[in-house]
Coordinates of C-alpha atoms in Angstrom, one line a residue:
X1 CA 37.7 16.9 -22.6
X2 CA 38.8 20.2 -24.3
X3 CA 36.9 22.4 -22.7
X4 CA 37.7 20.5 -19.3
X5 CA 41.5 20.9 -20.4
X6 CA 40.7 24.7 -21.5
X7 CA 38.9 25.2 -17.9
X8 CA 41.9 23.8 -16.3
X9 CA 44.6 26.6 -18.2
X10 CA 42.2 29.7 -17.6
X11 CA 42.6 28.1 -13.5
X12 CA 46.4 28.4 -14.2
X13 CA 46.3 31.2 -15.8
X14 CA 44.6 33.5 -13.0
X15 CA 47.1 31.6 -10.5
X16 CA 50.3 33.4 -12.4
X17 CA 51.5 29.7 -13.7
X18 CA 51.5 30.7 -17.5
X19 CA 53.6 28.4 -18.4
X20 CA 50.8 25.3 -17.5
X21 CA 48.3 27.1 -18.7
X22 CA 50.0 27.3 -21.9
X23 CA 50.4 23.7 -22.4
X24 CA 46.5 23.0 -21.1
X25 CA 45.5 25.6 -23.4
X26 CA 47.9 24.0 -25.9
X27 CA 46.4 20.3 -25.5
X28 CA 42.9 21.7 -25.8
X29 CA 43.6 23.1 -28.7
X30 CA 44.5 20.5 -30.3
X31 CA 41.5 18.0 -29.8
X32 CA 39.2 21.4 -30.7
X33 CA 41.2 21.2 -34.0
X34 CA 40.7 17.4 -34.2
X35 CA 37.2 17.4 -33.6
X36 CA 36.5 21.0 -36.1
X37 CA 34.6 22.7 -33.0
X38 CA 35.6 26.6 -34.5
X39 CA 34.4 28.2 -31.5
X40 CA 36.8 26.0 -29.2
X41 CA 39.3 27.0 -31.3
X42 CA 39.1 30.4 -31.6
X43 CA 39.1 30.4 -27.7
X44 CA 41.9 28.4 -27.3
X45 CA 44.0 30.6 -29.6
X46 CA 43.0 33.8 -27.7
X47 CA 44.1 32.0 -24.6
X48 CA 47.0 31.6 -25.9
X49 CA 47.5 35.3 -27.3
X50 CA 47.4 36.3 -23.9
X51 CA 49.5 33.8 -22.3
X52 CA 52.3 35.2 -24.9
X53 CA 51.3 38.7 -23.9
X54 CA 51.7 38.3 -20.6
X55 CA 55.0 36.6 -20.8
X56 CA 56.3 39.6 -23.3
X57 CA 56.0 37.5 -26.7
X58 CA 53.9 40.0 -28.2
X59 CA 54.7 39.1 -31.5
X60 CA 53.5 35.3 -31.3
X61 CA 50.7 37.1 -29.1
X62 CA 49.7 38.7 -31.6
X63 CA 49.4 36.0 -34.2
X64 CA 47.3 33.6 -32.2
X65 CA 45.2 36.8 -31.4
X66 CA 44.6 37.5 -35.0
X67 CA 44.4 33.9 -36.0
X68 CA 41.5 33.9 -33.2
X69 CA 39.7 36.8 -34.8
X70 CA 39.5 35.6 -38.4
X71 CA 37.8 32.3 -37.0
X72 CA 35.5 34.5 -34.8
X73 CA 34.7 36.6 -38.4
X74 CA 34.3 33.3 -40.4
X75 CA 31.9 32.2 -38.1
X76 CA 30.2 35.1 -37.4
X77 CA 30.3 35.6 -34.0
X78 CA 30.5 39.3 -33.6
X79 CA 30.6 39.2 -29.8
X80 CA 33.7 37.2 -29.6
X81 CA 35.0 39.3 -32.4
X82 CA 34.7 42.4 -30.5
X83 CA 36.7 40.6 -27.6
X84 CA 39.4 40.1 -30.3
X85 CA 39.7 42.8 -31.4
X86 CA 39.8 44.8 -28.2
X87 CA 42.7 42.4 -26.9
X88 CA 44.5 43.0 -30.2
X89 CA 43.9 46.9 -29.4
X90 CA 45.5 46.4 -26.3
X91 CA 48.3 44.4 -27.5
X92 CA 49.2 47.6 -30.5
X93 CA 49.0 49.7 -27.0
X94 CA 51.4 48.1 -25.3
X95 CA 53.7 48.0 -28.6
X96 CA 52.6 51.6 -29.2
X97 CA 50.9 51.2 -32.4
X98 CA 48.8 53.8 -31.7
X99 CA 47.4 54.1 -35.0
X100 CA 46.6 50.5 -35.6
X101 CA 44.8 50.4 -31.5
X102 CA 42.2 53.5 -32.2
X103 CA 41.2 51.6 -35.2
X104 CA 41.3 48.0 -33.7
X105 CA 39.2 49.4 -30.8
X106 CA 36.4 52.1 -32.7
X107 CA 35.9 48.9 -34.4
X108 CA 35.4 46.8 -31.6
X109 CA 33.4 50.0 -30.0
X110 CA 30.9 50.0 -32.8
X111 CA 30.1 46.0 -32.9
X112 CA 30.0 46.1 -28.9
X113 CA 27.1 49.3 -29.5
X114 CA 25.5 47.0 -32.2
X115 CA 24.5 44.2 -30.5
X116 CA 24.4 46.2 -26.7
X117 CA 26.6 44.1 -25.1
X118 CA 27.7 46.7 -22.3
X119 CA 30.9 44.6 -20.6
X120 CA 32.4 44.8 -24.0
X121 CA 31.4 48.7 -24.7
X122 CA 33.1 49.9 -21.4
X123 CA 35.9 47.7 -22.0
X124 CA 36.5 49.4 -25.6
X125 CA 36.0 52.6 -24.3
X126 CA 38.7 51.9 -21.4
X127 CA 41.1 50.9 -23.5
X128 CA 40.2 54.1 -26.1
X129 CA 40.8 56.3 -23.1
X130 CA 43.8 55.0 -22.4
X131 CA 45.7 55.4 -26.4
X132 CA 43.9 58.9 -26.9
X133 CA 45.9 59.9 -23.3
X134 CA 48.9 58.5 -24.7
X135 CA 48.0 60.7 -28.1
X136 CA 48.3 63.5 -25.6
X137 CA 44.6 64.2 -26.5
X138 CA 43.3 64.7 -23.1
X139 CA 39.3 65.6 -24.5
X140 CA 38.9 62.2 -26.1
X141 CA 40.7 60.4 -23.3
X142 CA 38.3 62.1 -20.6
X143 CA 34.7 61.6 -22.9
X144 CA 35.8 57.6 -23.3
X145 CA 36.8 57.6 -19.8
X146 CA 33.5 59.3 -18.0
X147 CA 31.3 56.7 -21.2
X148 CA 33.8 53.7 -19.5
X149 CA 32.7 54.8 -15.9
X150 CA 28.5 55.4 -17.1
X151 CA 28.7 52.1 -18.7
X152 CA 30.6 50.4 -16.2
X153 CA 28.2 51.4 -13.4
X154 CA 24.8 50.3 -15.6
X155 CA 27.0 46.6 -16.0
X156 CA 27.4 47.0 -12.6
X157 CA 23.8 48.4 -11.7
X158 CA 22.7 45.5 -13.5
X159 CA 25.4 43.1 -12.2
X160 CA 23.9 44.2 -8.8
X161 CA 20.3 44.2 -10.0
X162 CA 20.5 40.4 -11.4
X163 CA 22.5 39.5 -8.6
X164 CA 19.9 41.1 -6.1
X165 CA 17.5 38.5 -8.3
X166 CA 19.2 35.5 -8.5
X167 CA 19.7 36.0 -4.5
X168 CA 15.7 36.3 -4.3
X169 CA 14.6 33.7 -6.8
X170 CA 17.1 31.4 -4.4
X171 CA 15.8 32.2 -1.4
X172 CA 12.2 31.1 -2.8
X173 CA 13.7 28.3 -4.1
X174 CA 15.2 27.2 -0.4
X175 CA 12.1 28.3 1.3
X176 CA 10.1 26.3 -0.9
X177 CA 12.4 23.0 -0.6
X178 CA 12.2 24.4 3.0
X179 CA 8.9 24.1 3.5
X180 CA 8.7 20.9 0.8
X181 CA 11.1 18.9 3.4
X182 CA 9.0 20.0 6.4
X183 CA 5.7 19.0 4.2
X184 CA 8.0 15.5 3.5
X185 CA 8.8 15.1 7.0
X186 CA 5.3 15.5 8.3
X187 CA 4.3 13.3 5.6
X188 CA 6.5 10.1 6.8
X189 CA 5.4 10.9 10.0
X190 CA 1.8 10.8 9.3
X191 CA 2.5 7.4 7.6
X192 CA 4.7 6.3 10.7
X193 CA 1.7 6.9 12.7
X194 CA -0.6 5.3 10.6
X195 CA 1.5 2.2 10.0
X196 CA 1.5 1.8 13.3
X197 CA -2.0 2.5 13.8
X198 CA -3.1 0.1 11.1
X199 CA -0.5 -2.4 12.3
X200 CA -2.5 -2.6 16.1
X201 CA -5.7 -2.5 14.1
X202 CA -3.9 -5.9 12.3
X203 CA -3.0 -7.2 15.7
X204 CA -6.5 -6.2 17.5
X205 CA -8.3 -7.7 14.4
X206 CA -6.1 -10.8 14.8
X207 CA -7.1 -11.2 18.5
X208 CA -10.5 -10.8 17.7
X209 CA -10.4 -13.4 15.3
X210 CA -7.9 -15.5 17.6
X211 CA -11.1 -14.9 20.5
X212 CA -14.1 -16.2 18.1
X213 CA -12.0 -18.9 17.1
X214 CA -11.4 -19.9 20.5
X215 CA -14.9 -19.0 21.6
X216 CA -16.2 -21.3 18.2
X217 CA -13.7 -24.4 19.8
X218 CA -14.9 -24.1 23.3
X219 CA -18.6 -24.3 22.4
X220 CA -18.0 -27.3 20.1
X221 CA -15.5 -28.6 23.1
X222 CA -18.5 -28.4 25.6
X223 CA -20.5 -30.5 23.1
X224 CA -18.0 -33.1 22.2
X225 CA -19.7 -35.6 25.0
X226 CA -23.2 -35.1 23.9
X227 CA -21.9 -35.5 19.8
X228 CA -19.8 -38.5 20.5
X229 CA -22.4 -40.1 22.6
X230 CA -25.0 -39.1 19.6
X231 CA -22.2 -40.9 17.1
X232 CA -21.5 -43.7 19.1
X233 CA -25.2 -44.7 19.2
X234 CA -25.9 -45.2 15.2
X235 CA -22.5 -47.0 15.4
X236 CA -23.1 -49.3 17.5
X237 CA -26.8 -50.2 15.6
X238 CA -24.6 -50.6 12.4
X239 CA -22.1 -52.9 14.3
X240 CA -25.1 -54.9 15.7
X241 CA -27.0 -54.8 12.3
X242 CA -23.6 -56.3 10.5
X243 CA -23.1 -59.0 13.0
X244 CA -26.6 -60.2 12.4
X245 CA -26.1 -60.1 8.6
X246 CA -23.6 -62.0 9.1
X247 CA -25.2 -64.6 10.4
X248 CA -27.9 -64.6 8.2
X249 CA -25.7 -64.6 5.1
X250 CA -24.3 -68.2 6.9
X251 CA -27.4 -69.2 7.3
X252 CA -28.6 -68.5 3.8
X253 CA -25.5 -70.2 2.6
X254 CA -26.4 -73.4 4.3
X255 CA -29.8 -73.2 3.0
X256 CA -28.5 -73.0 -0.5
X257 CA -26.4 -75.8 -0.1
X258 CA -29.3 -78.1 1.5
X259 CA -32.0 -77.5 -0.8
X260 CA -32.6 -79.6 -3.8
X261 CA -34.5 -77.3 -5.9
X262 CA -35.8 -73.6 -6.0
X263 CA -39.2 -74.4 -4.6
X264 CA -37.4 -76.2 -1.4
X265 CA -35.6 -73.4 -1.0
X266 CA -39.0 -71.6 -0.9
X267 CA -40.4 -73.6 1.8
X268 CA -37.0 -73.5 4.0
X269 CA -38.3 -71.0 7.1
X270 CA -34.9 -71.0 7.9
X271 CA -34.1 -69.2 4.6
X272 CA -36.8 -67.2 4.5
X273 CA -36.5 -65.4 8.4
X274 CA -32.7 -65.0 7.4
X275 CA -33.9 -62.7 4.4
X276 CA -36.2 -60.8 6.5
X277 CA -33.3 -59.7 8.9
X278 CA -31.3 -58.9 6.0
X279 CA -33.4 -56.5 5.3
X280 CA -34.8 -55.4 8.5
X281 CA -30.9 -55.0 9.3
X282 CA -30.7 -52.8 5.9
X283 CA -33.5 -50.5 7.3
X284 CA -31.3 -50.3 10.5
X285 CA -27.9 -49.7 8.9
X286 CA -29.8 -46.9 6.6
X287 CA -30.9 -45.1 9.1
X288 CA -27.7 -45.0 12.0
X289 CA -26.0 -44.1 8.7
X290 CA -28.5 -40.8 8.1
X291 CA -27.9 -40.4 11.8
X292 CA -24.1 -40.1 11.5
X293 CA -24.0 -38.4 8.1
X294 CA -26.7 -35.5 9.7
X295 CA -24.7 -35.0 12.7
X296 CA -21.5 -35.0 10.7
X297 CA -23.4 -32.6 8.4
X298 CA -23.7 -30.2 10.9
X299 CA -20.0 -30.0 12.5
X300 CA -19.0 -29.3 9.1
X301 CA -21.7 -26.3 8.3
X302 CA -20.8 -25.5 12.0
X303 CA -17.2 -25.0 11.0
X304 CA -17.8 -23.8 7.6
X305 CA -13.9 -24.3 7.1
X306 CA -14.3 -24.5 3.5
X307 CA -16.5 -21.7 2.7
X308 CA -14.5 -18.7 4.4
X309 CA -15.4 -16.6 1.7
X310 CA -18.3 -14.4 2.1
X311 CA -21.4 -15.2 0.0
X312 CA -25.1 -16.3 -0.1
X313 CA -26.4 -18.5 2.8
X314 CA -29.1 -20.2 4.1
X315 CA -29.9 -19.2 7.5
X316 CA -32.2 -22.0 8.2
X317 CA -29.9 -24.8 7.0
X318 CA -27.3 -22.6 9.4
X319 CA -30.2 -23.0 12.5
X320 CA -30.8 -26.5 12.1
X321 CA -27.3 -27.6 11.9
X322 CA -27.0 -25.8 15.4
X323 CA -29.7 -27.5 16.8
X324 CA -28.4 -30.8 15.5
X325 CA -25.2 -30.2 17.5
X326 CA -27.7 -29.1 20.5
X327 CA -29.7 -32.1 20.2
X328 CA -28.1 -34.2 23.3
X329 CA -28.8 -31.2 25.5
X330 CA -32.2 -30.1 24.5
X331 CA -33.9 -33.9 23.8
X332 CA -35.0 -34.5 27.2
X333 CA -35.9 -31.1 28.8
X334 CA -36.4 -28.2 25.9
X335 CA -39.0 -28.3 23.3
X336 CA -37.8 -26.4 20.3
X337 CA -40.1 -24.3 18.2
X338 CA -39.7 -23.2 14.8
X339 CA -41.1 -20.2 13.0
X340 CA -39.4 -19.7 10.1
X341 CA -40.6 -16.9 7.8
X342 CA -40.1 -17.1 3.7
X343 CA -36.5 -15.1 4.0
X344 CA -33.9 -14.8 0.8
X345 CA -30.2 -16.2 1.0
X346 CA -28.2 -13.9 3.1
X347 CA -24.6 -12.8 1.5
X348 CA -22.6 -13.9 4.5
X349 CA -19.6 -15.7 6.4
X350 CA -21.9 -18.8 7.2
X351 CA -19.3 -20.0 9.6
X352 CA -19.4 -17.1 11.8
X353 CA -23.2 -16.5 11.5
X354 CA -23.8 -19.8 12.5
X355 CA -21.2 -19.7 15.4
X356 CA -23.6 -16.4 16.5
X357 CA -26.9 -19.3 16.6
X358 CA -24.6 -22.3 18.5
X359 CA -23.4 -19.2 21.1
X360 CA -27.3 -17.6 21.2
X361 CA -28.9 -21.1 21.6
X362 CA -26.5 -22.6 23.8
X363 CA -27.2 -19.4 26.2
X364 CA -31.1 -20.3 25.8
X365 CA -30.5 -23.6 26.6
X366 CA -28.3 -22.5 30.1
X367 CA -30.8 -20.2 31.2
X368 CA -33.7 -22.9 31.3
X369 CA -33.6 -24.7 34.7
X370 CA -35.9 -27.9 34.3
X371 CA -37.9 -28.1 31.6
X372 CA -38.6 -24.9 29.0
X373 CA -39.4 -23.8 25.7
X374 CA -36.9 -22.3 23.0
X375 CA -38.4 -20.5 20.3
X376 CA -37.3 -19.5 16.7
X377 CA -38.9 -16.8 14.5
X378 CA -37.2 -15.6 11.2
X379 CA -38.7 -12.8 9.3
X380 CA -38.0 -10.4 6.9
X381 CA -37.4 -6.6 8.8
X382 CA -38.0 -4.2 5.6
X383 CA -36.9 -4.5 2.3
X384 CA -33.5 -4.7 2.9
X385 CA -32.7 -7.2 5.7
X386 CA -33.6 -10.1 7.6
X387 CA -34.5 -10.6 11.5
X388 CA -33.7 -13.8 13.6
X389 CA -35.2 -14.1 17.2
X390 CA -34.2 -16.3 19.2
X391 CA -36.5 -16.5 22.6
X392 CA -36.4 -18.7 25.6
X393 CA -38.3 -19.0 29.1
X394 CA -35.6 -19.4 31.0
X395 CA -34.8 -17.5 33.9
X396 CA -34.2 -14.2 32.3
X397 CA -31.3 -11.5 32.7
X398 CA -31.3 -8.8 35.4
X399 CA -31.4 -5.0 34.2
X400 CA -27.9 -4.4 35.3
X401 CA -26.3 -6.5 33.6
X402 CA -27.8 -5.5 30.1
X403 CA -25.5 -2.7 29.3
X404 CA -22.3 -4.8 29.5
X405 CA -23.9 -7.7 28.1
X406 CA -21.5 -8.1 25.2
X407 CA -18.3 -7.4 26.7
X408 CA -16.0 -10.1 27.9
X409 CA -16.8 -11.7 31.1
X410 CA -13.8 -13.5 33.4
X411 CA -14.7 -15.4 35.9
X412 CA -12.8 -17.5 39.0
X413 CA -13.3 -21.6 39.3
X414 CA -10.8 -22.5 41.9
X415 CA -7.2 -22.0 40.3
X416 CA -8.7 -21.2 36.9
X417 CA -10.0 -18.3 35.3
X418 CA -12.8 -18.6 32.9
X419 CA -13.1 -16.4 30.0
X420 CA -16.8 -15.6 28.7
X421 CA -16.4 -14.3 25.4
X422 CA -19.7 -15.5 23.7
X423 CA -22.0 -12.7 23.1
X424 CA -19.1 -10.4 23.1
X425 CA -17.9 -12.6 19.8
X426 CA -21.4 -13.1 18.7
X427 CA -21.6 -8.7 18.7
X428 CA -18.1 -8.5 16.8
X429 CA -19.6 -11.1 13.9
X430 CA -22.7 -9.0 14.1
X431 CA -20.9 -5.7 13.8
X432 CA -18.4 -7.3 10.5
X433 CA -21.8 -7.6 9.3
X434 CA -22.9 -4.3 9.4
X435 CA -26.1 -5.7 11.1
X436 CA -27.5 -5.5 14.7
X437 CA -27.7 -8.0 17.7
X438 CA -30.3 -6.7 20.3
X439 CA -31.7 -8.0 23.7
X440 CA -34.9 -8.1 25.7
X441 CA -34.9 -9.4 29.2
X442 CA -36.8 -10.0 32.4
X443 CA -35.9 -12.0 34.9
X444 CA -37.9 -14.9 35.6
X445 CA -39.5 -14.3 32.1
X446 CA -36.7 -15.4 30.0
X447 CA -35.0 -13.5 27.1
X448 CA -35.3 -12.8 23.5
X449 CA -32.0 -12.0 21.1
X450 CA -32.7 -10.7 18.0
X451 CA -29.9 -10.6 15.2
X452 CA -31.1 -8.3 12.1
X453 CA -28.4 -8.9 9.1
X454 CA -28.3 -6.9 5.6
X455 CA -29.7 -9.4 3.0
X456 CA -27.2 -8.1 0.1
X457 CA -23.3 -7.1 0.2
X458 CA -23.7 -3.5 -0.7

């Protein structure tokens, strides 16, 4: 706060206002005081010495000028002491001490020459020049003068020099924030661009998986007849099975009730057939039940919507619970034969690998008019992966439509366009993969896909 208030009277005190900047000067002298910062003081009373001097109170000028001084002495700071004692020089000038000024001012001369500060050596030798002209002693007045002029120009040389510096090192320094904001700039528009590249990589990744998704519900939509019809049979054995045990269980009930002792009971052939269709009707229940559980089995390694995380999986378990989901469609025209090598557990999204079988199969399955054969080898293919072939004999696929083979297809039925996304979804699951899905064709022949998959996550 003092040296706020002191800053405030100097402001005052260039303007002409001494009067304010007395009492600023005034004020700040006081907390200085409170607060025993010797330096503030001694600034604030030299302020004051030349407020007084300047309104024509040289003699009250000249005690806060001296008072000034003795701090700057006690303190020993002989720069400020040289500024003293060249404004109390000045001051004896102007009451034409002349005496007294020459030796206020070698004084200050000498500490200025001491400790080279050059603003306060030309401004002793100024004010030197000035009392030895009013001595009358021209020599003296013109040697101070010409050192006060050589002085002033190397303050100013250097003034110039610094200046010259400061204007240099500042121009790096707005060059460099220059080129730091055009560095920033490109910067957020790098990041702009690839926010919004990574945010359609998002939204195209999202589509894909929107387009397997649907592609993985169509396929199982297609076979929803076949799978309830292949549900509804071991259903309907349980439901007969129970309503026979039911019967039985009466009729072992009456039994129990007629017969006198245990070897009556023996020899009831009522009793006894109603215990063999118990457990004929067991036998029956057991296996609809294996039926159900099998096929239900399936849809659920189909789906794989618990196990979205990638990890080890059985690629056979993955084919058979394809075929299972097949079965209605391939029971009474398509022989199915298995080859399966002795291959490792495959680090993997099961669900999506084993959509890739149901797409790869079901497209075997199409391309057999009549009756045919489906084929299914699995080998190892080096050290580090695994091959899966699937072949059929089925009519084949024309050499012109093997380049585009596994981009979407869209097709017109009527009003209604049909979207054929299969292989294309099968190559995307392939390619998350970072394994390969190939094809061999000729028509009338039949085809052969073979999928090769990494066996570890590395």
């Amino acid at each position: 706060e003092a040296r706020a208030l002191c800053g405030i009277g100097t402001i005052y005190q260039s303007l002409g206002d001494a009067e304010l900047a007395r009492l600023y000067h005034l004020k700040s002298l006081d907390i200085f005081r409170a607060i025993n910062n010797r330096i503030g003081e001694a600034r604030a009373l030299n302020d004051l010495g030349l407020i007084f001097q300047s309104l024509g109170d040289l003699e009250q000028a000249r005690s806060y000028l001296e008072e000034a001084r003795q701090i700057r002495v006690q303190i020993g700071n002989r720069q400020a002491e040289s500024t003293s004692l060249i404004n109390l020089g000045k001051l004896y000038l102007q009451q034409e001490q002349l005496e007294e000024a020459l030796e206020l001012l070698h004084r200050a001369l000498e500490i200025a020459e001491a400790i080279k500060v050059k603003p306060r050596i030309y401004q002793a030798h100024q004010a030197l020049s000035l009392v030895y002209e009013k001595y009358g002693d021209l020599a003296k007045a013109l040697a101070h003068y010409k050192a006060f002029q050589e002085v002033r120009d190397e303050v100013s040389g250097d003034e110039a020099g610094a200046r010259l510096r400061n204007l240099q090192i500042a121009f790096e320094i707005e060059k460099s924030q220059r080129e730091a904001e055009i560095t920033r700039l490109r910067n957020v528009e790098l990041k702009e661009k690839n926010e919004q590249l990574e945010k359609l990589l998002a939204e195209l990744q999202a589509t894909q998986g929107q387009l397997i998704q649907s592609e993985k519900m169509a396929a199982l939509g297609s076979l929803v007849a076949g799978i309830a019809h292949e549900i509804n049979t071991p259903i309907g054995a349980i439901k007969s099975a129970a309503d026979v045990s039911g019967r039985c269980i009466a009729t072992i009930a009456a039994s129990l009730q007629r017969a006198p002792s245990l070897e009556a009971l023996q020899q009831d052939k009522q009793f006894v057939r109603a215990l063999k269709a118990l457990e004929d009707n067991n036998g029956v229940s057991d296996t609809a039940s294996e039926r159900i559980l099998k096929i239900v089995k399936s849809l659920k390694s189909f789906t794989r919507l618990d196990q979205a995380e990638f990890q080890k999986a059985d690629l056979h378990e993955g084919l058979e619970s394809a075929l299972t989901l097949l079965e209605p469609e391939l029971r009474e025209r398509i022989e199915v034969q298995r080859a399966y090598g002795d291959i490792p557990l495959v680090y993997c999204y099961q669900g999506e690998i084993n959509q890739v079988f149901m797409n790869l199969l079901t497209n075997a399955a199409e391309a057999i008019k009549g009756r045919g054969i489906i084929s299914i080898h699995t080998s190892r293919s080096g050290a580090r992966e695994v091959a899966v072939q699937i072949r059929d004999n089925g009519v084949g696929i024309p050499e012109s439509r093997l380049g585009d083979l596994f981009t979407p297809k869209f097709s017109r039925e009527g009003a209604r366009v049909k979207a054929g996304i299969g292989l294309f979804a099968s190559y995307n699951i392939i390619q998350k993969h970072r394994g390969q899905i190939t094809v061999a064709s000729r028509p009338g022949e039949g085809s052969s896909f073979t999928v090769v998959l990494p066996i570890t996550a590395e």
